[in-house]
Coordinates of C-alpha atoms and ligand atoms in Angstrom, one line a residue:
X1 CA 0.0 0.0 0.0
X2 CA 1.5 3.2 -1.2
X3 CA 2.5 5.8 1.9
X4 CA -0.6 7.8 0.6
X5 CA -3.0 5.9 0.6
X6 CA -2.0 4.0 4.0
X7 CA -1.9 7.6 5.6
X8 CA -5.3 8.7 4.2
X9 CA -6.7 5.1 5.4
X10 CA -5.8 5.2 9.4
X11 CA -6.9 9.2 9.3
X12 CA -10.2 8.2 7.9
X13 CA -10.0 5.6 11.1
X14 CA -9.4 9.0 13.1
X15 CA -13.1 9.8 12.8
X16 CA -13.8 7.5 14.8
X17 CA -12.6 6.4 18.2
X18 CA -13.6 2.6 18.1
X19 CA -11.5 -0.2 18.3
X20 CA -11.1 -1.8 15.1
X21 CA -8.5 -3.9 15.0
X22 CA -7.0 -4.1 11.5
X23 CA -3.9 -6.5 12.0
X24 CA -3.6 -9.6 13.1
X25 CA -0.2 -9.3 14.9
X26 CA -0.1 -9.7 18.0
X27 CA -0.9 -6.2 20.2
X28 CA 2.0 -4.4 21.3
X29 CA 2.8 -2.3 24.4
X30 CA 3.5 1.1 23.1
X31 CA 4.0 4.4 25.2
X32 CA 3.6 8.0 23.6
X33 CA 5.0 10.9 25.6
X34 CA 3.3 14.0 25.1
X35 CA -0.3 14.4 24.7
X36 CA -0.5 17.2 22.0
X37 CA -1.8 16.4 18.7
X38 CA 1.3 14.8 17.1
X39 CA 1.3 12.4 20.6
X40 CA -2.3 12.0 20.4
X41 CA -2.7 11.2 16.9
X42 CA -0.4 8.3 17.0
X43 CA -1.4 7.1 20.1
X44 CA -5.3 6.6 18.9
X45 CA -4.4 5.4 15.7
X46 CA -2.6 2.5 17.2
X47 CA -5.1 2.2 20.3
X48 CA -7.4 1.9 17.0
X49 CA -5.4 -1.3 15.8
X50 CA -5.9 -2.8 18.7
X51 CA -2.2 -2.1 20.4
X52 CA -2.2 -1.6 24.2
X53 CA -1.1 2.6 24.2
X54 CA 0.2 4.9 27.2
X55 CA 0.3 8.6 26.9
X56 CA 2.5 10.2 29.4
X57 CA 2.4 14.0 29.6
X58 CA 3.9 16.3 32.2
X59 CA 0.8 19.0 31.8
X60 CA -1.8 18.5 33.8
X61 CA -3.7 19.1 30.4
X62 CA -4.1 17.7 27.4
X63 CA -3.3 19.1 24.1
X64 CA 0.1 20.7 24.5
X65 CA 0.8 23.9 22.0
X66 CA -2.9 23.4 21.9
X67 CA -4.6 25.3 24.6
X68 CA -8.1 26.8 24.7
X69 CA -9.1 29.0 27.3
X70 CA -12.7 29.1 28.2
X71 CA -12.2 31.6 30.9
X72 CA -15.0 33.9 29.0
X73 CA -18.0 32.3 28.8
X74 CA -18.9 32.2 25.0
X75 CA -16.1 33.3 24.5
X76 CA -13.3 30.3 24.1
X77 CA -10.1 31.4 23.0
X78 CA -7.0 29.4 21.3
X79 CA -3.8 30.5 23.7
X80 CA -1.4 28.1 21.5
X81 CA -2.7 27.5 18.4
X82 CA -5.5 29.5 16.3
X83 CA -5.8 28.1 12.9
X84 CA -6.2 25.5 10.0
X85 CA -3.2 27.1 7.9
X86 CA -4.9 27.0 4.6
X87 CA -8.3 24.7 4.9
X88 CA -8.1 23.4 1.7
X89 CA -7.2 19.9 1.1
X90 CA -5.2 20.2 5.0
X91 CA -5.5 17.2 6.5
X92 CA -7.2 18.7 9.9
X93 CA -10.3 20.3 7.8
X94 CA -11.4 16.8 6.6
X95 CA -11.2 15.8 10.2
X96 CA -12.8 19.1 11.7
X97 CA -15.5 18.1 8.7
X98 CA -16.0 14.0 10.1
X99 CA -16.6 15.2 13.0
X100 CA -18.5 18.3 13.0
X101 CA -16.3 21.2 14.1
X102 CA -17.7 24.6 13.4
X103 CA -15.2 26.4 11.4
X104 CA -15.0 30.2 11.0
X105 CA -12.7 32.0 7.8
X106 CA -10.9 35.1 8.6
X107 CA -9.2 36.5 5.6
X108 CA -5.9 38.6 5.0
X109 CA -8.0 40.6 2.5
X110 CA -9.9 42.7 5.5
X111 CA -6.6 44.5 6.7
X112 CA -5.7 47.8 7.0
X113 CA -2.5 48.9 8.1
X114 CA -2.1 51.9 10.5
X115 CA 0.6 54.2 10.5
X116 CA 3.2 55.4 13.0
X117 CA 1.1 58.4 13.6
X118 CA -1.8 55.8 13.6
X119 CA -3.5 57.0 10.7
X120 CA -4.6 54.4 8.1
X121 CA -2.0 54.3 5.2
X122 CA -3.2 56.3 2.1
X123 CA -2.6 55.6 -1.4
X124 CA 0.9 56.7 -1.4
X125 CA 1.9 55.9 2.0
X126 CA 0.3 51.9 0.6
X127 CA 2.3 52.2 -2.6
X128 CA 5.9 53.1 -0.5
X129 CA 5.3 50.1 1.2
X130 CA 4.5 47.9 -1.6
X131 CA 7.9 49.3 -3.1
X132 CA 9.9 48.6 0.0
X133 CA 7.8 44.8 0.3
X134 CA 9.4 44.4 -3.5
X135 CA 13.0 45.3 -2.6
X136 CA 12.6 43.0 0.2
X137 CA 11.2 40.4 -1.6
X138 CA 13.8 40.5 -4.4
X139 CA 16.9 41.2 -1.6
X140 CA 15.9 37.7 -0.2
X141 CA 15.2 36.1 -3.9
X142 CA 19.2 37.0 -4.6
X143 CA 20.2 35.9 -0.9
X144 CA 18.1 32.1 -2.0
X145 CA 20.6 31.7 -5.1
X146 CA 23.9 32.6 -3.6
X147 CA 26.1 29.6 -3.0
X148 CA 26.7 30.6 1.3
X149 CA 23.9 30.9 3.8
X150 CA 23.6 34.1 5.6
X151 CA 20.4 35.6 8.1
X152 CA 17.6 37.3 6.8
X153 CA 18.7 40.0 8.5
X154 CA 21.9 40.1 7.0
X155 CA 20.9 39.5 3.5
X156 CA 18.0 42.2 3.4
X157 CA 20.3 45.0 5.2
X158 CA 23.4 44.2 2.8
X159 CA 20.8 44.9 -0.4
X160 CA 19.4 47.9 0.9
X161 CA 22.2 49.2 2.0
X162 CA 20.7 49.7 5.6
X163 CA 23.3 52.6 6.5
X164 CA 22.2 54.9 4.2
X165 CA 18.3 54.5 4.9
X166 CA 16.4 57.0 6.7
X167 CA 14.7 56.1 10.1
X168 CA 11.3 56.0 8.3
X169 CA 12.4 53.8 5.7
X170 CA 14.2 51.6 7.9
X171 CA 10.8 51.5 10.3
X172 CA 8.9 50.3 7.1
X173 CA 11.5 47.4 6.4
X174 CA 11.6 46.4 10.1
X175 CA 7.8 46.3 10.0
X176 CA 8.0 44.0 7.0
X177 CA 10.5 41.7 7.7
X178 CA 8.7 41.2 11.5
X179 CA 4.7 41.6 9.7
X180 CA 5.5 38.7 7.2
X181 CA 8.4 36.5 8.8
X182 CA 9.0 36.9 12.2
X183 CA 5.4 36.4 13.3
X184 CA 4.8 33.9 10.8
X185 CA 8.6 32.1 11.5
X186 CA 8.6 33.2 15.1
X187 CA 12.7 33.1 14.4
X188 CA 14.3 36.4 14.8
X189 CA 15.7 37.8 11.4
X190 CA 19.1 37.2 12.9
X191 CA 18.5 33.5 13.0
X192 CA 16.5 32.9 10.2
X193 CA 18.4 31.1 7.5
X194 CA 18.0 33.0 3.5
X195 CA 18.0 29.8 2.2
X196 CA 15.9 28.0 4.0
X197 CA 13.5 30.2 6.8
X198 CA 10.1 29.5 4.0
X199 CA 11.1 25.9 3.0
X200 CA 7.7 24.7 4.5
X201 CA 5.2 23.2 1.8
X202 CA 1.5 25.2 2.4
X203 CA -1.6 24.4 2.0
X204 CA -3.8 26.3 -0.2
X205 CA -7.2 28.0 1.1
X206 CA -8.0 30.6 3.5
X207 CA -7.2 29.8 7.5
X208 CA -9.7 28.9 9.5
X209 CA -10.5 29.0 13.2
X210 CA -12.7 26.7 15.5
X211 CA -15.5 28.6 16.4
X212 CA -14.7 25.9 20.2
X213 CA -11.4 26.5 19.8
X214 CA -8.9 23.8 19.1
X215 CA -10.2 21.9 21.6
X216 CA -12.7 20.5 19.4
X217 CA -9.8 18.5 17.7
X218 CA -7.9 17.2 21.3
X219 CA -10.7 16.1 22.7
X220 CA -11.7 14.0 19.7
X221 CA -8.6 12.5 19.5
X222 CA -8.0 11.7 23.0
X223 CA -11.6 9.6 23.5
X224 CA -10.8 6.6 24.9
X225 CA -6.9 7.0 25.3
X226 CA -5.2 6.3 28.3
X227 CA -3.4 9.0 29.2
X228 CA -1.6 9.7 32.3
X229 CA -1.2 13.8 33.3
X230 CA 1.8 15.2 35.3
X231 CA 3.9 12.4 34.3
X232 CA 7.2 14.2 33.9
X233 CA 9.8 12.2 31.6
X234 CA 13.2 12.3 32.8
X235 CA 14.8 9.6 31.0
X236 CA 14.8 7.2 27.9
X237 CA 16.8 3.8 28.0
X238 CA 16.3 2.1 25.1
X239 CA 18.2 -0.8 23.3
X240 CA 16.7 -2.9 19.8
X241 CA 14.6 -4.9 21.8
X242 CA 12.7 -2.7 24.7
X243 CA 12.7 0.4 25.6
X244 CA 11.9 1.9 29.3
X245 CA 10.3 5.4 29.9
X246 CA 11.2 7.0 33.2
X247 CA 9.0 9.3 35.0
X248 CA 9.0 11.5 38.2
X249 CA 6.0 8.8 39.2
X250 CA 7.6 5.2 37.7
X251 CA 8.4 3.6 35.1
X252 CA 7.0 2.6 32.1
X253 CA 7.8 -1.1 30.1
X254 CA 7.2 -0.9 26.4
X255 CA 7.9 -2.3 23.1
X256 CA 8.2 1.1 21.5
X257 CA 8.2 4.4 22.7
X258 CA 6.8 7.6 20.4
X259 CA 8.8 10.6 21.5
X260 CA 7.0 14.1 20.8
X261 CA 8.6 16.6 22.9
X262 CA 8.9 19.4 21.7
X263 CA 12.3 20.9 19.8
X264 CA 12.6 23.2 22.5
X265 CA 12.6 20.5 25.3
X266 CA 14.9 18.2 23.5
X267 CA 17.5 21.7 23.1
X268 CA 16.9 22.2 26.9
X269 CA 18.2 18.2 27.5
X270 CA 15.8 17.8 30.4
X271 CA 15.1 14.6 29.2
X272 CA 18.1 12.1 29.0
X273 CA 18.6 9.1 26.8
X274 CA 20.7 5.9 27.2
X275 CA 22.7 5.3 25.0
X276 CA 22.7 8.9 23.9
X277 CA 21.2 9.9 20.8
X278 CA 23.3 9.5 18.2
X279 CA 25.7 12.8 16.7
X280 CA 23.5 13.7 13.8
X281 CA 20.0 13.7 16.1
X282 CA 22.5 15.9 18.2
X283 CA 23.2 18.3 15.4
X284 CA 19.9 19.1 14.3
X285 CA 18.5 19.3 17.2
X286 CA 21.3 22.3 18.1
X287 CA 21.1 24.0 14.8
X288 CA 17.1 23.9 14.0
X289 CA 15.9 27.2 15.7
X290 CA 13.1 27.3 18.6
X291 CA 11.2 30.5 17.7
X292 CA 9.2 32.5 19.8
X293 CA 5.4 33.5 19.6
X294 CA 3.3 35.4 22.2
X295 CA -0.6 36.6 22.4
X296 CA -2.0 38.8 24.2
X297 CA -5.8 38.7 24.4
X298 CA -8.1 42.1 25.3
X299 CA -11.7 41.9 26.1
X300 CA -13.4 45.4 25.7
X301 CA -16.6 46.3 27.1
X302 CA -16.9 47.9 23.4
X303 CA -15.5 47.6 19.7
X304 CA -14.1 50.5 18.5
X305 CA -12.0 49.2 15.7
X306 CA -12.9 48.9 12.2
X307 CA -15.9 45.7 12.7
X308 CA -15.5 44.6 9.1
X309 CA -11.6 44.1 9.2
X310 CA -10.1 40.8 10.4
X311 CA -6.1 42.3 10.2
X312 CA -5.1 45.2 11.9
X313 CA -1.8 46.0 11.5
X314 CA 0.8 49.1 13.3
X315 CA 4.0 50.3 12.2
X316 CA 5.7 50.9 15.1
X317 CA 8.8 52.7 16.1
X318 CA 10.6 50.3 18.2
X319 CA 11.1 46.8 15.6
X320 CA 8.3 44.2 16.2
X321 CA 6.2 45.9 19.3
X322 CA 2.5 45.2 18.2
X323 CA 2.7 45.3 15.1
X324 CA -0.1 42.5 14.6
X325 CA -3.5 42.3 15.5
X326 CA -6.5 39.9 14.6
X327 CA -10.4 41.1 15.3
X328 CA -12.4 38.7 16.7
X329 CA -15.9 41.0 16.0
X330 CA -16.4 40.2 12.3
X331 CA -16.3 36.3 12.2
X332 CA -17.3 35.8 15.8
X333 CA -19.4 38.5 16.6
X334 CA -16.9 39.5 19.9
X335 CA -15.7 42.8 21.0
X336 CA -11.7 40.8 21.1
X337 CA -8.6 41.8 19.8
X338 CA -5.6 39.9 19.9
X339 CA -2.1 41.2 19.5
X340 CA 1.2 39.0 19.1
X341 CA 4.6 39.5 20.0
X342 CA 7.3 37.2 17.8
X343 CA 10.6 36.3 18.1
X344 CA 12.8 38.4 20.1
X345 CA 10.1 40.7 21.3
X346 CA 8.2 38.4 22.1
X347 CA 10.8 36.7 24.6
X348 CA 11.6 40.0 25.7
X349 CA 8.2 41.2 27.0
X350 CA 8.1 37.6 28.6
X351 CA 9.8 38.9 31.8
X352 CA 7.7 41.9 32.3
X353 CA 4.3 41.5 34.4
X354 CA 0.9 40.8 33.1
X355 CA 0.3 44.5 34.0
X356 CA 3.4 46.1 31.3
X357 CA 2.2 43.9 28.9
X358 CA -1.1 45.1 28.5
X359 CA -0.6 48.7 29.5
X360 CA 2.1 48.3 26.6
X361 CA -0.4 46.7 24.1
X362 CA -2.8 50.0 25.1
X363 CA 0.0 52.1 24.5
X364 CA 0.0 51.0 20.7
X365 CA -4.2 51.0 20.2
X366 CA -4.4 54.4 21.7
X367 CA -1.9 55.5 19.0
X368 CA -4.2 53.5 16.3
X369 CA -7.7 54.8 17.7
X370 CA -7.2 57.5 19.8
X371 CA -6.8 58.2 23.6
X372 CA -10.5 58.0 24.2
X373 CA -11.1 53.9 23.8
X374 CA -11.7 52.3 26.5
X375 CA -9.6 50.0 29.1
X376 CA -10.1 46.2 28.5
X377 CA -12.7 44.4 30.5
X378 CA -9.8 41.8 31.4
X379 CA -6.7 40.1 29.1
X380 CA -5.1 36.8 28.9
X381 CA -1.7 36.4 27.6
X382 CA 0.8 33.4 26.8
X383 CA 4.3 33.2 28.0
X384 CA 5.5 30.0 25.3
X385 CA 9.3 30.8 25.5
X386 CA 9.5 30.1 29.2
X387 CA 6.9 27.6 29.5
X388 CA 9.2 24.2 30.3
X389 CA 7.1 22.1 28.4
X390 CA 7.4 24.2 25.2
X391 CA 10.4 26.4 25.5
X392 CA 9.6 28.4 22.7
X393 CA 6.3 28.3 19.9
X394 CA 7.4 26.2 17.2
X395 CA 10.6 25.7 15.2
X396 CA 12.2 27.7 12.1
X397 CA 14.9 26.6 9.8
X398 CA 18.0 28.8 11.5
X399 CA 21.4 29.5 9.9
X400 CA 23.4 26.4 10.0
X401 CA 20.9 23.9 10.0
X402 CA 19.0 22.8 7.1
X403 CA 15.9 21.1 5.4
X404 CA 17.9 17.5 5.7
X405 CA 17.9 17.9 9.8
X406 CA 14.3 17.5 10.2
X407 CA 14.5 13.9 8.6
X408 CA 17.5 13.5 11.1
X409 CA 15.2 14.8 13.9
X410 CA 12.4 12.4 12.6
X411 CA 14.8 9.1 12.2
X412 CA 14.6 6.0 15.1
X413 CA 16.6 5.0 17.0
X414 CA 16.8 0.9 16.3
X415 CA 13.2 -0.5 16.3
X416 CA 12.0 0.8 19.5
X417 CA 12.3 4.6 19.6
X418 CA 10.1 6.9 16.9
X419 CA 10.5 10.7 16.9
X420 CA 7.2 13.1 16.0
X421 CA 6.6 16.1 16.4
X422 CA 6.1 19.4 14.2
X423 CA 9.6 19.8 14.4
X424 CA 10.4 16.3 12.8
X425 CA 8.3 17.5 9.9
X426 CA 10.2 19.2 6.6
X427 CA 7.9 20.0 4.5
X428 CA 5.0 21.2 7.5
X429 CA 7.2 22.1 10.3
X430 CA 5.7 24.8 12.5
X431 CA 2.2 23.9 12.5
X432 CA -0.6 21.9 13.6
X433 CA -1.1 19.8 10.5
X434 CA 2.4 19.3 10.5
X435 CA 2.4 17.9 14.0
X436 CA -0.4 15.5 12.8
X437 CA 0.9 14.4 9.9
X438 CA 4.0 13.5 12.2
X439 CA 2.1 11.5 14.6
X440 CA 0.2 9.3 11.6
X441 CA 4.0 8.7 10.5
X442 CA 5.3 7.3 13.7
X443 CA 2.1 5.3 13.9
X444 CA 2.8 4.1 10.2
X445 CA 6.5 3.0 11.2
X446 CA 5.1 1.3 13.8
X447 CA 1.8 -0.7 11.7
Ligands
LIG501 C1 1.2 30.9 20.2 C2 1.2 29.8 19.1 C3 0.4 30.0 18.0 C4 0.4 29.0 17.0 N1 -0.4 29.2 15.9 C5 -0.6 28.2 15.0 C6 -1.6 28.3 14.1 O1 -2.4 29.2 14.1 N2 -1.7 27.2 13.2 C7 -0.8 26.2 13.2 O2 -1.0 25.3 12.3 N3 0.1 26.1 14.1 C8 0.3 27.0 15.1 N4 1.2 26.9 16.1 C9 2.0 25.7 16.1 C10 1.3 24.5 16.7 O3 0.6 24.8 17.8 C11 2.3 23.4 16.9 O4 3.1 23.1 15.8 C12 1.6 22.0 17.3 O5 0.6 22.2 18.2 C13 2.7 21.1 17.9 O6 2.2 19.9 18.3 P1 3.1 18.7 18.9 O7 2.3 17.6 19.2 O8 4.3 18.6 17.9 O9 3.8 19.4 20.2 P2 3.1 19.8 21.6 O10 1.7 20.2 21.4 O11 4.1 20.7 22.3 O12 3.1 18.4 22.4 C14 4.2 17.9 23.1 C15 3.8 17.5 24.5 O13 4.9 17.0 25.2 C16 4.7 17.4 26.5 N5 6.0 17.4 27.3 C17 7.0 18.2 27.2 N6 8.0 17.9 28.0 C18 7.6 16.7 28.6 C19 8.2 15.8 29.6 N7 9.4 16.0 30.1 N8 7.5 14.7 29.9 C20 6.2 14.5 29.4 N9 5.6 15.3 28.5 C21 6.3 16.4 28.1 C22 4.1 18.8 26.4 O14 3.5 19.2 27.6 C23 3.2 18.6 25.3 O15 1.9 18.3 25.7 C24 1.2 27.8 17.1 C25 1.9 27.6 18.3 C26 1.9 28.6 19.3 C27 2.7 28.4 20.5

């Protein structure tokens, strides 16, 4: 059976969470640590062949980089997570579709971008900034065909010829290179790799949200799973025949283990292995980047921003503060806006209180729509980088490491240890489908 079709077989199984054992081998005693969606995929799709399956996760929650809030009543809100990048033909919409998950489309059509004085951009100011999105555009183009690797950063300022810019010019390229790669990346532009920071495959289609939240999707998956919360995994030993999992509460036997911690974990070394992994997991793991994404939800008693736009987006004076915002009014009817902080920003305002953070946020709509809004009714904000079961958002391809390293990542170790993961994906690193195309793969190595 081609890789394909197997694949599209065992997530059509996905819909359901029945046991239906397909193979007549005897059942095996697997154990999955993590329980976000690369974790939980594998783990029901095997559960689903009739294998005996152990999730242990260190959260006391399920779901991992996928994390809905439902602090405000009606009002459930994604904290890791938001979206189905690009709904058509992605893997997660045909499950979102079997089992009935209420989707909602926000589109980058409905933006407008504010100025540093906070007025909409005119004609001209729109046209300067197309211009500047061009030289960018063809500055990284020229940096993709040169023989040596080099940063974004690097590559952009060398073309422009960043010392003879003027400070407004040089505010429009920071805004770009932070509007359209560091918050999509969540790398800095000093880490991301030329060659390689947009070597992701996409789906096409507009992004789509879960009017539930994501937790739609976990809770599916995890029907019927045994999983085992606050489990902390400390250490691996592993030879070809058996593998042992070693938690802060026991032990765990198993005939295979499915390893989905996240990049940023496995950079941290928190969790051991024996024998060690081997150099070239080693490498990639040090040279792949661990990038940095942050959100800041505000309730307001009121909406005051444009209701029919979906993207609001600030040029700001200081590189990367606020620069993106999504409106919650038009597709869900809510008076939320959510503002995001990447890379190293977004670390940065990780050590100030919950109070900075929003009075910062403030700082920047008051500039947008004027010094008469309102305050919020109440915030919640994320804080990935420092979270020790994340360290960080999701991966980026960094200078020095390259496409190759994610198969390195993804490789076993003999027959018992599988790596998943978004990370260990390269071609859908960084996102959710990625992570769950990662987690039918381990499942498939082990089928
Ligand atoms: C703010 C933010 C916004 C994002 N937005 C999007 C988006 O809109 N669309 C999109 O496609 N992707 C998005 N992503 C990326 C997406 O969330 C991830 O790629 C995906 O959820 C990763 O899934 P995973 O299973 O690989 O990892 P995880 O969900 O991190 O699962 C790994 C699990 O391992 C557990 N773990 C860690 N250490 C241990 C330990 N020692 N012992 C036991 N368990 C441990 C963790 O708690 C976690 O549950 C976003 C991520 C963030 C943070």
């Amino acid at each position: 059976m081609s890789r394909r079709k197997f694949l599209q077989q065992i997530a059509g199984l996905l819909a359901s969470t029945s046991v239906v054992p397909l193979s007549a081998a005897p059942a095996k005693r697997i154990v999955v640590v993590g329980a976000g969606i690369a974790g939980l995929t594998a783990a029901q799709t095997l559960r689903q062949q009739g294998h005996s399956v152990t999730v242990v996760e260190a959260r006391d929650r399920l779901g991992g980089r996928l994390w809905t809030s439902n602090r405000w009543q009606q009002m459930p809100v994604d904290l890791g997570a938001t979206w189905i990048h690009g709904a058509k033909d992605n893997p997660l919409s045909a499950l979102a579709d079997r089992i009935g998950a209420k989707r909602l489309i926000t589109r980058y059509a409905e933006t407008t971008t504010y100025n540093t004085a906070g007025k909409p951009l005119n004609n001209a100011e729109s046209r300067q900034l197309e211009q500047w999105q061009a030289r960018v555009d063809n500055a990284l183009e020229a940096a993709q065909n040169a023989d040596r690797d080099q940063s974004v950063k690097a590559a952009v300022e060398k073309a422009l010829g960043w010392n003879k810019l003027k400070a407004n010019e040089r505010q429009l390229v920071q805004f770009i290179l932070n509007s359209t790669l560091e918050q999509e990346y969540a790398g800095g532009i000093h880490e991301l790799s030329a060659h390689w920071h947009d070597a992701a495959a996409a789906f096409k289609g507009d992004d789509a949200l879960f009017a539930e939240g994501y937790q739609v999707i976990v809770g599916h998956l995890a029907n019927g799973l045994d999983v085992r919360l606050q489990h902390i995994v400390q250490k691996v030993v592993w030879s070809d025949k058996q593998v042992a999992v070693q938690t802060d509460r026991g032990a765990f036997q198993a005939d295979h283990v499915i390893i989905t911690l996240p990049l940023g974990v496995l950079k941290s070394g928190q969790v051991t292995f024996s024998p060690p992994l081997p150099a070239r997991k080693r490498q990639a793991i040090a040279a792949l980047g661990m990038g940095t994404l942050n959100k800041c939800y505000l309730q307001f008693p009121k909406v005051f921003w444009p209701q029919d736009q979906d993207w609001l987006e600030y040029i700001p004076t200081e590189a990367g503060a606020w620069t993106e915002w999504v409106s919650l009014t038009r597709v869900a009817g809510w008076p939320v806006l959510l503002g995001f902080n990447a890379a190293e920003r977004g670390k940065r305002i990780e050590q100030w209180t919950d109070q900075q953070i929003v009075a910062d946020a403030m700082q920047t709509l008051r500039k947008m729509f004027g010094n008469n809004i309102p305050e919020p009714v109440d915030y919640q904000l994320t804080r990935w980088n420092a979270d020790p079961y994340a360290r960080g958002a999701y991966s980026f391809n960094s200078v020095g490491s390259t496409p190759a390293m994610r198969d390195h990542l993804a490789e076993s170790l003999g027959k018992t240890v599988l790596f998943a993961g978004e990370a260990t994906e390269r071609k859908h690193f960084s996102s959710v489908h990625g992570a769950y195309l990662s987690g039918l793969r381990a499942a498939q190595q082990i089928l």
